[in-house]
Coordinates of C-alpha atoms and ligand atoms in Angstrom, one line a residue:
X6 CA -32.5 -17.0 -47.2
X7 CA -34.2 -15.8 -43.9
X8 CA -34.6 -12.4 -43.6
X9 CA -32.5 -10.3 -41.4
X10 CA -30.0 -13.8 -41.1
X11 CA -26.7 -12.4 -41.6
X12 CA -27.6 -9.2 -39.2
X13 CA -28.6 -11.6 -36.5
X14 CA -25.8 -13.9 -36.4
X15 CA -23.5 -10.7 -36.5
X16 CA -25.4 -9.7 -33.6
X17 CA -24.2 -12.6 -31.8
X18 CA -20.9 -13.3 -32.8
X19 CA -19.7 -9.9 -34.2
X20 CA -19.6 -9.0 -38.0
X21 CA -16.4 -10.2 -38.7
X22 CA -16.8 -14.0 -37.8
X23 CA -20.2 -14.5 -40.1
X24 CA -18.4 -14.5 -43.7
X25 CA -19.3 -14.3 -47.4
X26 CA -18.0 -14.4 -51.0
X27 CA -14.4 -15.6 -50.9
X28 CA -13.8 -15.8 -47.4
X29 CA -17.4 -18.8 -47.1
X30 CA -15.7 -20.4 -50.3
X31 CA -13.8 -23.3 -48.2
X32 CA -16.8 -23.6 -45.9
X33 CA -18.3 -25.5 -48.7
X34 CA -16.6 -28.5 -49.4
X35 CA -14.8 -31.1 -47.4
X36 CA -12.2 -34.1 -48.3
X37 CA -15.0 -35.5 -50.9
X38 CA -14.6 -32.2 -53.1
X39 CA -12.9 -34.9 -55.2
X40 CA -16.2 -36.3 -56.2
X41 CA -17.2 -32.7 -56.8
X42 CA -19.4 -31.9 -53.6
X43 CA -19.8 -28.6 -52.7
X44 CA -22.7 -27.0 -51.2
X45 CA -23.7 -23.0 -50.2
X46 CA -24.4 -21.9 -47.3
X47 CA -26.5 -19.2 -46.2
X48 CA -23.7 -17.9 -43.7
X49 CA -20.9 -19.2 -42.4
X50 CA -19.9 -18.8 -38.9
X51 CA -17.3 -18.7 -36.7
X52 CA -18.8 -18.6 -32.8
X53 CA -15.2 -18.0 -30.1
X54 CA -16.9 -19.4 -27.2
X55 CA -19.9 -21.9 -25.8
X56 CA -22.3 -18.8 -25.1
X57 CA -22.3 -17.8 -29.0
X58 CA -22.6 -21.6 -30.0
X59 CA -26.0 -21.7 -27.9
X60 CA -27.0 -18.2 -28.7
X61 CA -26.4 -19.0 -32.6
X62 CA -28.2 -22.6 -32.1
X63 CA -31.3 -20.9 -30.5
X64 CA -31.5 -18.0 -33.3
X65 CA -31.5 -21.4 -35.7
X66 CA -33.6 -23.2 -34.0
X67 CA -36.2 -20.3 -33.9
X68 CA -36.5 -19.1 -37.5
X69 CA -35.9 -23.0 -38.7
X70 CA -32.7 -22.6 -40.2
X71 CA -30.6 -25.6 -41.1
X72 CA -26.9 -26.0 -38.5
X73 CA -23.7 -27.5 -40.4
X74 CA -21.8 -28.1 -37.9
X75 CA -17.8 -28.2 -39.0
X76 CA -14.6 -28.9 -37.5
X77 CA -11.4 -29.6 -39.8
X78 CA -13.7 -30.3 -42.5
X79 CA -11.4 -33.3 -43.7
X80 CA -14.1 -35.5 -43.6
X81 CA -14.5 -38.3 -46.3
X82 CA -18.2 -38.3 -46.0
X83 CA -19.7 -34.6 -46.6
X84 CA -20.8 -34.5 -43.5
X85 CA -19.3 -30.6 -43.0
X86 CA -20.4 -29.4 -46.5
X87 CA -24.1 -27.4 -46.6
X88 CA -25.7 -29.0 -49.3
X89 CA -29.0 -28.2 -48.9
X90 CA -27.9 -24.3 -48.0
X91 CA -28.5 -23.3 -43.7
X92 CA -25.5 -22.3 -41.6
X93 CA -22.3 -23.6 -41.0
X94 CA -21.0 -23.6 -37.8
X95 CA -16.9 -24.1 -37.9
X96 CA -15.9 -24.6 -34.3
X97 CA -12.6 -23.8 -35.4
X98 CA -12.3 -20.6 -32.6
X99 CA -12.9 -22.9 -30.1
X100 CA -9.6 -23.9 -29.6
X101 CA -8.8 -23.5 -26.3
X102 CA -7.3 -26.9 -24.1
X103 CA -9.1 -25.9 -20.9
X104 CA -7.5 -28.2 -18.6
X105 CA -4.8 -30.7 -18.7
X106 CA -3.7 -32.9 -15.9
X107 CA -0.4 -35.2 -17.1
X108 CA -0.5 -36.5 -13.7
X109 CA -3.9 -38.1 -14.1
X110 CA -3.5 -38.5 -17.5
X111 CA -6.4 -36.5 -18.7
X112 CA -7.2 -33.3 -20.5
X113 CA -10.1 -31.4 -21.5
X114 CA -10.2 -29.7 -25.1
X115 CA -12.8 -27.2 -26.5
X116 CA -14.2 -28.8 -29.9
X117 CA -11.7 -26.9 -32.5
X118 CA -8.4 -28.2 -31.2
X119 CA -7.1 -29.6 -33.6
X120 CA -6.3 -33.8 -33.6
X121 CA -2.5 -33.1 -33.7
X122 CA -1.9 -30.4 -31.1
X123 CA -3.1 -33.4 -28.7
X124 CA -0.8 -35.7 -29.6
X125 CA 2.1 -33.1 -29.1
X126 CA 0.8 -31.9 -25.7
X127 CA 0.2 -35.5 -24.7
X128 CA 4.0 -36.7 -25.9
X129 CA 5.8 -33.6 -24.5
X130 CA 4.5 -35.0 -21.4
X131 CA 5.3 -38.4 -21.4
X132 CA 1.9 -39.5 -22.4
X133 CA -0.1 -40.6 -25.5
X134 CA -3.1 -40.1 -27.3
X135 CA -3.7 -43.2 -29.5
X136 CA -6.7 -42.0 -31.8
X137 CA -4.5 -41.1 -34.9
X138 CA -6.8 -40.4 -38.2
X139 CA -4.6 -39.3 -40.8
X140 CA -5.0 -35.8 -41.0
X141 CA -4.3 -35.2 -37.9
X142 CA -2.8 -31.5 -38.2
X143 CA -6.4 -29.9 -39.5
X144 CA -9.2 -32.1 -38.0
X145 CA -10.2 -31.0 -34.4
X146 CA -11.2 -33.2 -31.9
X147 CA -15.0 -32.5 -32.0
X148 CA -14.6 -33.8 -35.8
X149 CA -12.9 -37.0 -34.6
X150 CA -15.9 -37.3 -31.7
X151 CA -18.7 -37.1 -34.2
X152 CA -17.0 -39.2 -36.7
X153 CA -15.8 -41.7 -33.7
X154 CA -12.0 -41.6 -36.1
X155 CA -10.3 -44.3 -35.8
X156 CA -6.7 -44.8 -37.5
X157 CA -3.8 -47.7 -37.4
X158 CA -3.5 -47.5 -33.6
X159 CA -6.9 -48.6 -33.1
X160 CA -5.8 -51.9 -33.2
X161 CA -4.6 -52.3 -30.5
X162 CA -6.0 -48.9 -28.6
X163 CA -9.3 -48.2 -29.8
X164 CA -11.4 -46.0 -31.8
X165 CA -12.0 -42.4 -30.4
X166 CA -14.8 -43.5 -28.7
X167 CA -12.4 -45.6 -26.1
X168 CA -10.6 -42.6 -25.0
X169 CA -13.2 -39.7 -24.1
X170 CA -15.3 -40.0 -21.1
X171 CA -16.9 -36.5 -21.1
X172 CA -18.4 -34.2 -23.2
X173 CA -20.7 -31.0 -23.8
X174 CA -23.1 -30.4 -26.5
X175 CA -25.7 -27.9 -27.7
X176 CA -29.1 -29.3 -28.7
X177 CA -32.0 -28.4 -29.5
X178 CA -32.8 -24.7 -28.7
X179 CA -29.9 -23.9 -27.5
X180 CA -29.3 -26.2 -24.6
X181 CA -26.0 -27.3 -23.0
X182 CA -26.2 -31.0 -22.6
X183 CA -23.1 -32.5 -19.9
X184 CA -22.1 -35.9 -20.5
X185 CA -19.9 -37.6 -18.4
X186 CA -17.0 -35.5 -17.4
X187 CA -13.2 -36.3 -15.9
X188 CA -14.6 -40.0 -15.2
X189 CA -13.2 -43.5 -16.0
X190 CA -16.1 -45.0 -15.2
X191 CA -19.4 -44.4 -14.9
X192 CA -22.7 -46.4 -15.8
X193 CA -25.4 -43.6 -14.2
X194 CA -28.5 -43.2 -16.4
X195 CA -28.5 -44.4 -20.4
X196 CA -25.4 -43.5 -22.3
X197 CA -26.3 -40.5 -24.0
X198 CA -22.5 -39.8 -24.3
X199 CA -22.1 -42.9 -26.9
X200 CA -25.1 -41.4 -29.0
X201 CA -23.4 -38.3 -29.6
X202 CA -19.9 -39.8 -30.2
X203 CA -20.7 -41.1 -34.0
X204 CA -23.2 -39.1 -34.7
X205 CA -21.8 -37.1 -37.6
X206 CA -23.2 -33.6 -36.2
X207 CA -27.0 -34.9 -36.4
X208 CA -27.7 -34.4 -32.8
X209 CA -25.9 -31.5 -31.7
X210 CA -22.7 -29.6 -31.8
X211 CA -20.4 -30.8 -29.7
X212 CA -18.2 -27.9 -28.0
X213 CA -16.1 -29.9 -24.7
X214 CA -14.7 -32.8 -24.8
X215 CA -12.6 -34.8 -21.7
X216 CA -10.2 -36.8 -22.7
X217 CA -8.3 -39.9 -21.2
X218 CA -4.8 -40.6 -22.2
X219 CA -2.5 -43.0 -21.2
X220 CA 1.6 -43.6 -20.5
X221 CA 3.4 -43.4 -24.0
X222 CA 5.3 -46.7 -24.6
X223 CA 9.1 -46.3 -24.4
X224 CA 9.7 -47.9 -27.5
X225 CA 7.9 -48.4 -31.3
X226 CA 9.5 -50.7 -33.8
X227 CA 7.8 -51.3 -37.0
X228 CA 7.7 -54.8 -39.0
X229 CA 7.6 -54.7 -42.6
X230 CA 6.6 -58.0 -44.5
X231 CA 6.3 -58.2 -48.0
X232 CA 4.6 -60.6 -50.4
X233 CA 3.9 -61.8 -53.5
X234 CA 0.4 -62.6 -53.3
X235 CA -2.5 -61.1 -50.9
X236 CA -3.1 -64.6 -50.1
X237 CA 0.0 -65.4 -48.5
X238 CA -0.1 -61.5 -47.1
X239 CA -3.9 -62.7 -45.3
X240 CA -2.5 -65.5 -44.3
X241 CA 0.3 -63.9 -42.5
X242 CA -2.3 -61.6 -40.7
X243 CA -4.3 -64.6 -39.4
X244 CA -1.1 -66.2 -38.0
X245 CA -0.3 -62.8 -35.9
X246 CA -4.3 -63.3 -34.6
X247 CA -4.1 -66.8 -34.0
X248 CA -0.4 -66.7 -32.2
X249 CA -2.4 -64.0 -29.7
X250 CA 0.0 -61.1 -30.8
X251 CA -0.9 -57.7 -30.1
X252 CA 1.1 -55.1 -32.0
X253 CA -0.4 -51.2 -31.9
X254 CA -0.6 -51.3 -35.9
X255 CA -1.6 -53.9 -38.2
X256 CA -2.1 -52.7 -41.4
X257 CA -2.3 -54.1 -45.2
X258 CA -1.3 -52.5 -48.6
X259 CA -2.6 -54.4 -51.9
X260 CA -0.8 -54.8 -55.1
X261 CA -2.2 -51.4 -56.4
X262 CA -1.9 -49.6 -53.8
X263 CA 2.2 -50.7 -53.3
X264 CA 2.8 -49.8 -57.2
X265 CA 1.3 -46.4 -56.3
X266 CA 3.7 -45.8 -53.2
X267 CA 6.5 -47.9 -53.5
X268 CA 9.2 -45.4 -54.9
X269 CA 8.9 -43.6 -51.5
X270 CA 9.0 -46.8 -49.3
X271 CA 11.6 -46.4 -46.6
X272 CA 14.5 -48.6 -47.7
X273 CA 12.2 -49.9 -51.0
X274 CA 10.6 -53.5 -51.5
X275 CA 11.7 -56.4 -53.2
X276 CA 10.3 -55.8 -57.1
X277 CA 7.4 -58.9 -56.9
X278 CA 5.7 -57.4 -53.9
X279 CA 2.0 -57.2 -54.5
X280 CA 1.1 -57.4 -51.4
X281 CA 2.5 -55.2 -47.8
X282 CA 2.1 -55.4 -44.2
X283 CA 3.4 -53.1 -41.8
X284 CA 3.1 -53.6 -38.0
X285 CA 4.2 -52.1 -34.9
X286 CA 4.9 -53.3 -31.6
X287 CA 5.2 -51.3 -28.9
X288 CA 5.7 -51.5 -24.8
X289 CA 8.8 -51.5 -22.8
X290 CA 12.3 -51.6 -25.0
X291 CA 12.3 -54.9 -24.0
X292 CA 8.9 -56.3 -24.1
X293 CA 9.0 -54.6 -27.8
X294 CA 11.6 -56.2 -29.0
X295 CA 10.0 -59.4 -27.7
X296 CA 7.0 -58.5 -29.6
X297 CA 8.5 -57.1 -32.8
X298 CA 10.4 -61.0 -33.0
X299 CA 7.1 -62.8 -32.2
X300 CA 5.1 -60.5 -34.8
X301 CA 8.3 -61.0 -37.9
X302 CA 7.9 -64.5 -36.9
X303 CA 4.3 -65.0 -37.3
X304 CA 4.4 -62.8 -40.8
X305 CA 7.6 -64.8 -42.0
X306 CA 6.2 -68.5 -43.6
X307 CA 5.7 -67.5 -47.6
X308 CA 6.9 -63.7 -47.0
X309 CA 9.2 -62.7 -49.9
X310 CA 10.9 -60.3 -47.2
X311 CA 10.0 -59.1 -43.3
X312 CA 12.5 -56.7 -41.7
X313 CA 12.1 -54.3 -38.8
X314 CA 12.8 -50.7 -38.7
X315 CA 14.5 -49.4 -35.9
X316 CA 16.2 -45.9 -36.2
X317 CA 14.0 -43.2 -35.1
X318 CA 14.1 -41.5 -38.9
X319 CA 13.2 -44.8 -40.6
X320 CA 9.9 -45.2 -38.2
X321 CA 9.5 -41.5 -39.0
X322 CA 10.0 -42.0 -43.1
X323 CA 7.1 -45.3 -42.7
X324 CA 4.6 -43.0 -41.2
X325 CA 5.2 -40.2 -43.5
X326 CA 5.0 -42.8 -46.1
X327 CA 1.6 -44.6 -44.8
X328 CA 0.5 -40.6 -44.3
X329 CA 0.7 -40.5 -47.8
X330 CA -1.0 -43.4 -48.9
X331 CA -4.2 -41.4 -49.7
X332 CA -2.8 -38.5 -51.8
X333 CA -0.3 -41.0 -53.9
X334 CA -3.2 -43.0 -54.9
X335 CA -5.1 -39.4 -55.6
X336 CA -2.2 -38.3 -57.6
X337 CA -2.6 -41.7 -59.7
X338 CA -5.2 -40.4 -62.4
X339 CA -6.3 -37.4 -60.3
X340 CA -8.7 -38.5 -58.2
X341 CA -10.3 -41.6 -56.1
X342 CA -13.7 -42.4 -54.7
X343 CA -12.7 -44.1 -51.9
X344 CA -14.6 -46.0 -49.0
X345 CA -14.1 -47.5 -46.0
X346 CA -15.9 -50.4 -45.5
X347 CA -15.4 -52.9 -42.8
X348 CA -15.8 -56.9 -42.4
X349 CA -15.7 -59.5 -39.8
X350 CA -12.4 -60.6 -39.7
X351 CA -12.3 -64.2 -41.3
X352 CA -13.9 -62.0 -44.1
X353 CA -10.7 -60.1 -45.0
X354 CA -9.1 -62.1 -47.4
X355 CA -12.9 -62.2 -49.5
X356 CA -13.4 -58.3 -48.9
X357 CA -9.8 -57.6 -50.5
X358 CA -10.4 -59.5 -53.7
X359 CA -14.1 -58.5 -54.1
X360 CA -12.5 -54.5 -54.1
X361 CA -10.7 -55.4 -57.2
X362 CA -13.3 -57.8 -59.0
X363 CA -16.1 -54.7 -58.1
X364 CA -13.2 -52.3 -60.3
X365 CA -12.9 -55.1 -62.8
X366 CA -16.4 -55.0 -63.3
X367 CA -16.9 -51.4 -63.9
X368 CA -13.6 -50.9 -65.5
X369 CA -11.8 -48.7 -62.7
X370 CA -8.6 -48.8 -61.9
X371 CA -8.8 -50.0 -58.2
X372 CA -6.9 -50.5 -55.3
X373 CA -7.4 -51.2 -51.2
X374 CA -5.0 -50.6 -48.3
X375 CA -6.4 -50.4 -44.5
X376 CA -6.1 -51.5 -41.2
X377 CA -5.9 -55.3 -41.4
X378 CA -6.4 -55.8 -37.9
X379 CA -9.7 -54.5 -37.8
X380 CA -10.1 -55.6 -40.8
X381 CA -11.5 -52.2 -42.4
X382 CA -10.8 -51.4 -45.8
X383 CA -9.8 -48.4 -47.7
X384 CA -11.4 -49.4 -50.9
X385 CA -10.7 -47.2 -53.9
X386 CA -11.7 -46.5 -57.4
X387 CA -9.2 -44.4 -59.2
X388 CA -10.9 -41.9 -61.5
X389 CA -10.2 -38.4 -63.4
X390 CA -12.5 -36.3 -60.9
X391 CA -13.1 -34.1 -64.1
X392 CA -15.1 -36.8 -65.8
X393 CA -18.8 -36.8 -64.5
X394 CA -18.1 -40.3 -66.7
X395 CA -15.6 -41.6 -64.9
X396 CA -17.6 -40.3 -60.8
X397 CA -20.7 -41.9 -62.6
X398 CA -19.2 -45.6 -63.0
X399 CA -16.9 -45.1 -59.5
X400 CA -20.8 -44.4 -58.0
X401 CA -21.7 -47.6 -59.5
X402 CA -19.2 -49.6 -58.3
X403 CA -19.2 -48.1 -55.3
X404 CA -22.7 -49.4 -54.6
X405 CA -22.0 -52.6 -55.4
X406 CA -19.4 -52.7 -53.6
X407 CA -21.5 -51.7 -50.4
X408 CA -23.9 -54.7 -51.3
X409 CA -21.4 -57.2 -51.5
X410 CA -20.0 -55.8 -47.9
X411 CA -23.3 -56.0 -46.4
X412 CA -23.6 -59.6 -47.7
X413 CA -20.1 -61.0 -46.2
X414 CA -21.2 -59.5 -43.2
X415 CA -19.3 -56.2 -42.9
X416 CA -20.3 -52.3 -42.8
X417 CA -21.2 -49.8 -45.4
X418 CA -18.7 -47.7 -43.3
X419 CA -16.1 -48.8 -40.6
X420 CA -15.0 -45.1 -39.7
X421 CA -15.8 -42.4 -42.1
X422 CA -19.7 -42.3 -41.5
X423 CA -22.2 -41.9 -43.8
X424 CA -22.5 -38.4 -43.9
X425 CA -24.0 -37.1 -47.0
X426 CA -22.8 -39.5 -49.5
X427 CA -23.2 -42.8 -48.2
X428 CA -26.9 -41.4 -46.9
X429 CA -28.2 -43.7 -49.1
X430 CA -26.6 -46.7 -47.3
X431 CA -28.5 -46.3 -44.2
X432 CA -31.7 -48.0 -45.2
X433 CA -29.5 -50.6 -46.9
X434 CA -27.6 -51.5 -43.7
X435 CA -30.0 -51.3 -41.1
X436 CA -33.3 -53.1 -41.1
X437 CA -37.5 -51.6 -40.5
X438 CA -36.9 -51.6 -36.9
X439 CA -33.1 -50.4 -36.2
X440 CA -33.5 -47.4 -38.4
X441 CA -36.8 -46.4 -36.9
X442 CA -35.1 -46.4 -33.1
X443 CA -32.3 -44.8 -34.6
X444 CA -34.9 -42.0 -36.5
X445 CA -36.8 -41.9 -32.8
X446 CA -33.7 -41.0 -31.3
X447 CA -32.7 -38.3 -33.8
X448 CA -36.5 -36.7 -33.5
X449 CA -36.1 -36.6 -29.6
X450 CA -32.5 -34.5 -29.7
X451 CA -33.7 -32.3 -32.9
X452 CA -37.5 -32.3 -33.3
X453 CA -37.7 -29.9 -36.1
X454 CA -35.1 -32.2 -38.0
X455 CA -32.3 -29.1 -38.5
X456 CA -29.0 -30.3 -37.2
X457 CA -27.1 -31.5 -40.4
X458 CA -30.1 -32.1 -42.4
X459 CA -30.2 -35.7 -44.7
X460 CA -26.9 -37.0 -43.5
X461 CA -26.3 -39.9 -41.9
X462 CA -30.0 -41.1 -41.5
X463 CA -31.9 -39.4 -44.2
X464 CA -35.8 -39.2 -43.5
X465 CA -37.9 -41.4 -45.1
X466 CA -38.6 -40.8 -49.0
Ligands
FAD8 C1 -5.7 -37.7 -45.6 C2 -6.8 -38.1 -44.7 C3 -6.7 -39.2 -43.9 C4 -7.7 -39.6 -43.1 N1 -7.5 -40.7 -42.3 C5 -8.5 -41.1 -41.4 C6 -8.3 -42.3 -40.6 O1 -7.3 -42.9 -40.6 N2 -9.3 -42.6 -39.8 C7 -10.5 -41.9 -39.8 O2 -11.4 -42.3 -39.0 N3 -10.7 -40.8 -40.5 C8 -9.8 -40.4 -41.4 N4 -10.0 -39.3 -42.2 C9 -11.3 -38.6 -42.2 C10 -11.3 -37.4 -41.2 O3 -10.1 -36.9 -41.0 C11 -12.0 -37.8 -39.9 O4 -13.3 -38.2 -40.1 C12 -12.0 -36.6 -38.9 O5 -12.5 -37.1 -37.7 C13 -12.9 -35.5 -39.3 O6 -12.6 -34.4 -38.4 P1 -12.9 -32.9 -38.9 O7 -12.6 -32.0 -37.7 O8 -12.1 -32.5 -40.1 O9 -14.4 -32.9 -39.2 P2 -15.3 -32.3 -40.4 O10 -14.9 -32.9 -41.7 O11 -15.3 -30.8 -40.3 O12 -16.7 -32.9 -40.0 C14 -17.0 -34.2 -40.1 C15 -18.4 -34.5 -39.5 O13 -18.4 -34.2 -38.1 C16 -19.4 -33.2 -37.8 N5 -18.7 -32.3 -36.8 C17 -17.5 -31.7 -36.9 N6 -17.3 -31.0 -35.7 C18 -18.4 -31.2 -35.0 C19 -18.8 -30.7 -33.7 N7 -17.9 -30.0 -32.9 N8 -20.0 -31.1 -33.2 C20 -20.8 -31.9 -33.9 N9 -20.5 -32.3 -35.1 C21 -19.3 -32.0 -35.7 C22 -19.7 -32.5 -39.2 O14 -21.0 -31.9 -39.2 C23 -19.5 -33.6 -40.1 O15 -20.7 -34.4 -40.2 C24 -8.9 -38.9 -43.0 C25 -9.1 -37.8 -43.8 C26 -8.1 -37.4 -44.7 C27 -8.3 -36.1 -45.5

């Protein structure tokens, strides 16, 4: 540990917001504490405003200590866990919405606010924020930035990418970097902006953030169609594509992941289901309605059921259900290694059965869910997180099932990021020369190499 580190980061932020012992313990981990990461950090801090952020980044930066940046720390990747020791940086005190205009649809958010107080603020006022990861009442918007979240809605709406158009960011020494700002448009100069959104806290720490919202839909109505095989489930999905129907929410459950969740499906399912989709139109009442009929129609040839959901508590129960998804699976044998690869889209039906012939093959129990329409995957190995046995073979299978993605086509990772324990994927995915530009960029925005050390895009060796 530097010398003197604690003392000088008390110096800038105040004693009580660099913490030890107990207080640092949940610092350490992040959503993949189920695979039993955990790192230690040198101090943890907690900065209340931009000033500290570039004060604390400079100090870093001088004496060559390693920056963690973390929001929610819910991320599925390690990207918020200090596993090779330095300091994390929780933005968590930076919670402040600094300005929000409903008239111009339009807000802007310090980094720590968290995902869910958006959506409130932005429905209270007749307005939406689509970007909807799943754990949306502790990750912060700066999370959702450098992990680009995505979620069911970004079907139809986009990944997080699609709905900021601003943002501030410390680099390198301490500097405050202003991208874009209360703009819908603007192609000035390369898009540095795009860089940073994605980039899993390896360029900076992101601490503003503009966002662009837009008029929440009058009316939601869901469409649940169940099968008995995925193949007929697929082909249902490629019937809504092909009709050029455009619901907000496409989504897919396999047969594993129904038998985990089905006691707690609104209104149940029909016993042979092995395979779910759930949809959502939305729009006008009207033009809703038109699309919820179009979308039951499209899923209906070899369905074993399709109904809609129309009271507001049922469309409640299916979210709180699809919420849920993740921890029921969890809760099957304790624990999951889970990833969330993506594939073109005539690929889905492929990708779906190679998640359970990569289980098969290692002798996991294994299921998939995910957002059909973008055809990326939540594809799980169910494992006793106790057993190093057990996170050895899910490791294994978990590689091959990133080879097999890579040869249909898809991604190692369609919205998680690599973070620290998909590092490893990086050189996989990307060839000589795209991982070199990619390297070049990182050593131009952090020469000495200390923003979230070996994540994302690992040095060489
Ligand atoms: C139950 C559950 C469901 C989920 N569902 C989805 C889903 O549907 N879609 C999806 O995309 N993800 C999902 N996630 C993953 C996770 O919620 C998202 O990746 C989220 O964006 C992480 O935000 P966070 O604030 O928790 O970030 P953290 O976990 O704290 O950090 C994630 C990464 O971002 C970096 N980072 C955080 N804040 C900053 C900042 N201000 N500046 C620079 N870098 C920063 C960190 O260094 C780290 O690399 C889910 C997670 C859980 C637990």
């Amino acid at each position: 540990v530097t010398p003197g580190l604690v003392r000088d980061l008390a110096a800038i932020v105040g004693p009580k917001a660099v913490l030890d012992g107990e207080a640092a313990r949940p610092y350490q981990r992040d959503s993949t504490e189920m695979q039993g990461l955990a790192g230690r950090a040198d101090a943890v801090v907690l900065p209340s405003n931009v000033e500290q952020v570039r004060r604390l980044v400079a100090w870093c930066y001088e004496h060559g200590v390693a920056i963690v940046p973390r929001g929610g720390g819910t991320g599925f990747a390690g990207g918020a866990v200090p596993v090779e020791g330095g300091v994390v940086l929780s933005l968590e005190r930076l919670d402040r919405v600094l300005r929000f205009d409903p008239e111009l649809w339009r807000m802007q958010v310090e980094a720590g606010v968290r995902t869910g107080r958006v959506h409130r603020l932005a429905r209270e006022n007749g307005l939406l924020f689509p970007p909807d990861p799943g754990a949306a009442e502790q990750s912060t918007i700066g999370g959702n930035v450098a992990c680009n979240a995505g979620g069911p809605h970004s079907f139809k709406y986009g990944v997080t990418a699609h709905w900021v158009t601003g943002l501030e960011a410390v680099i390198a020494g301490g500097e405050l970097i202003r991208l874009g700002g209360p703009l819908r448009k603007d192609v000035a100069g390369l898009d540095l902006r795009s860089l940073l959104i994605g980039s899993e806290g390896t360029l900076g720490v992101i601490v503003r953030v503009w966002l662009r919202l837009t008029p929440a839909p009058e009316a939601l109505i869901p469409v649940v169609a169940a099968y008995s095989s995925p193949e007929a489930g697929v082909m249902g999905l490629s019937r809504v594509y092909g009709y050029g129907l455009l619901p907000a929410a496409l989504e897919y459950f396999d047969a594993g992941a129904v038998a985990a969740t089905r006691a707690a499906f609104p209104g149940g399912l029909p016993e042979a289901t092995a395979f779910l989709v759930v949809a959502e139109a939305d729009g006008t009442r009207q033009g809703a309605e038109a699309l919820a009929a179009e979308v039951a129609e499209a899923l209906a040839e070899g369905a074993l059921e399709v109904r809609r959901l129309g009271s507001p508590g049922e469309i409640r129960d299916l979210w709180r259900w699809r919420n849920g998804v993740s921890f029921a699976v969890s809760a099957q044998l304790g624990g999951k290694m889970s990833e969330d690869v993506a594939v073109p889209l005539d690929r889905l039906g492929e990708a779906i059965a190679m998640v359970v012939e990569v289980g098969q093959e290692h002798g996991l129990r294994t299921c998939s869910w995910g957002h059909a329409g973008d055809a990326n995957l939540h594809a799980t190995f169910m494992i006793d997180a106790s057993s190093p046995e057990q996170v050895a073979r899910a490791s294994a299978a978990a590689s091959s099932l990133f080879a097999r993605t890579l040869v249909l086509g898809g991604t190692v990772s369609g919205e998680h990021g690599l973070g620290w324990v998909k590092r490893e994927q990086f050189d996989r995915q990307f060839g000589p020369v795209e991982a070199t530009l990619q390297r070049s960029i990182k050593a131009l925005f952090d020469p000495r190499g200390l923003f979230n050390p070996g994540k994302k895009l690992p040095p060489i060796g």
